XYZ file of C-alpha atoms in Angstrom:
121
model
C -5.506 -8.281 17.112
C -4.782 -6.722 13.783
C -6.983 -5.973 10.787
C -6.300 -4.307 7.461
C -9.157 -2.678 5.557
C -8.314 -1.891 1.948
C -10.619 0.014 -0.294
C -10.632 2.112 -3.462
C -10.032 -0.519 -6.117
C -12.252 -0.894 -9.101
C -12.529 -0.692 -12.836
C -11.434 2.441 -14.650
C -10.505 3.421 -18.137
C -6.973 4.199 -19.185
C -6.084 7.682 -18.097
C -8.368 7.658 -15.131
C -7.562 7.849 -11.461
C -8.120 5.832 -8.322
C -7.234 6.331 -4.712
C -6.474 3.315 -2.649
C -6.811 3.402 1.141
C -5.591 1.037 3.785
C -6.478 1.265 7.437
C -4.657 -0.747 10.021
C -6.569 -1.304 13.225
C -5.919 -3.222 16.363
C -3.585 -2.970 19.314
C -0.855 -1.291 17.391
C 2.004 0.215 19.314
C 4.202 1.450 16.490
C 4.200 1.559 12.715
C 7.558 1.720 11.037
C 6.875 1.730 7.327
C 3.904 1.264 5.094
C 3.830 0.244 1.465
C 1.793 -0.828 -1.479
C 2.582 -3.905 -3.570
C 0.857 -5.266 -6.586
C 0.655 -8.584 -8.372
C -0.575 -8.985 -11.913
C -1.732 -12.319 -13.320
C 1.247 -14.470 -14.175
C 3.709 -12.116 -12.575
C 5.421 -11.912 -9.202
C 4.452 -9.427 -6.573
C 6.317 -6.177 -6.839
C 6.775 -3.104 -4.723
C 4.824 -0.129 -6.039
C 5.547 2.443 -3.389
C 6.669 2.652 0.175
C 6.670 5.462 2.657
C 9.295 5.524 5.322
C 8.666 8.984 6.730
C 6.864 12.170 5.759
C 9.841 13.171 3.666
C 11.124 9.806 2.456
C 9.308 7.579 0.028
C 10.254 5.186 -2.779
C 8.495 4.356 -6.001
C 8.792 1.774 -8.697
C 10.142 3.333 -11.881
C 6.976 2.395 -13.712
C 4.778 4.557 -11.521
C 6.974 7.518 -10.796
C 5.227 10.756 -11.595
C 1.858 9.060 -11.689
C 1.375 7.544 -8.247
C 1.705 9.201 -4.865
C 1.874 7.424 -1.540
C 0.885 9.184 1.620
C 0.368 8.275 5.269
C -1.760 9.422 8.121
C 0.087 8.335 11.231
C -2.670 9.400 13.606
C -5.170 7.148 11.843
C -2.771 4.350 10.968
C -3.657 4.737 7.347
C -1.760 4.712 4.026
C -3.033 5.887 0.686
C -2.050 5.461 -2.885
C -3.215 8.083 -5.342
C -3.005 6.662 -8.817
C -3.306 9.025 -11.748
C -2.934 8.490 -15.486
C -3.615 4.822 -15.061
C -2.485 2.426 -17.752
C -3.660 -1.120 -18.590
C -0.329 -2.362 -17.309
C -1.317 -1.107 -13.857
C -3.971 -3.803 -13.695
C -3.230 -6.000 -10.694
C -4.203 -6.849 -7.193
C -2.868 -4.214 -4.878
C -1.768 -5.157 -1.410
C -1.277 -2.951 1.610
C 1.759 -3.770 3.689
C 2.963 -2.468 7.027
C 5.907 -3.082 9.230
C 4.530 -2.588 12.710
C 4.629 -3.629 16.316
C 1.660 -4.806 18.293
C 1.318 -4.276 22.005
C 1.546 -8.034 22.430
C 4.702 -8.357 20.371
C 8.062 -6.790 21.130
C 9.521 -6.875 17.643
C 8.349 -5.299 14.462
C 6.804 -7.595 11.877
C 5.450 -7.321 8.337
C 1.664 -7.567 7.914
C -0.374 -7.764 4.731
C -3.837 -6.879 3.657
C -6.011 -9.132 1.575
C -5.650 -7.011 -1.552
C -7.921 -4.941 -3.724
C -8.416 -5.397 -7.447
C -7.509 -2.562 -9.797
C -8.462 -3.066 -13.416
C -7.592 -0.529 -16.098
C -9.298 -0.985 -19.462
C -7.986 0.327 -22.721
């Protein structure tokens, strides 16, 4: 009933840019919030950015000023524009959404499979 399609990951040099995309498809009734998480080898998953509304978003301190999260409500998509990438940004990035399906009354968290971002120095 629900599918996440993540794209945009890859290998870039330090200082480069990538734009991650995540499309949620299925019998979606409502989407509350969308977010990007990442998990580096040997580290726990951390919140990178979340977008609550068009005017409200939150970022990890480590990416403020470099990353921008945006959302297209009509297409059920969330994006993460990553500029000035650093080797420490290397991780698997996961799309996350809190949404409600037609078949489910309550909102739940759903996760994508992740996309690899590797930044070389």
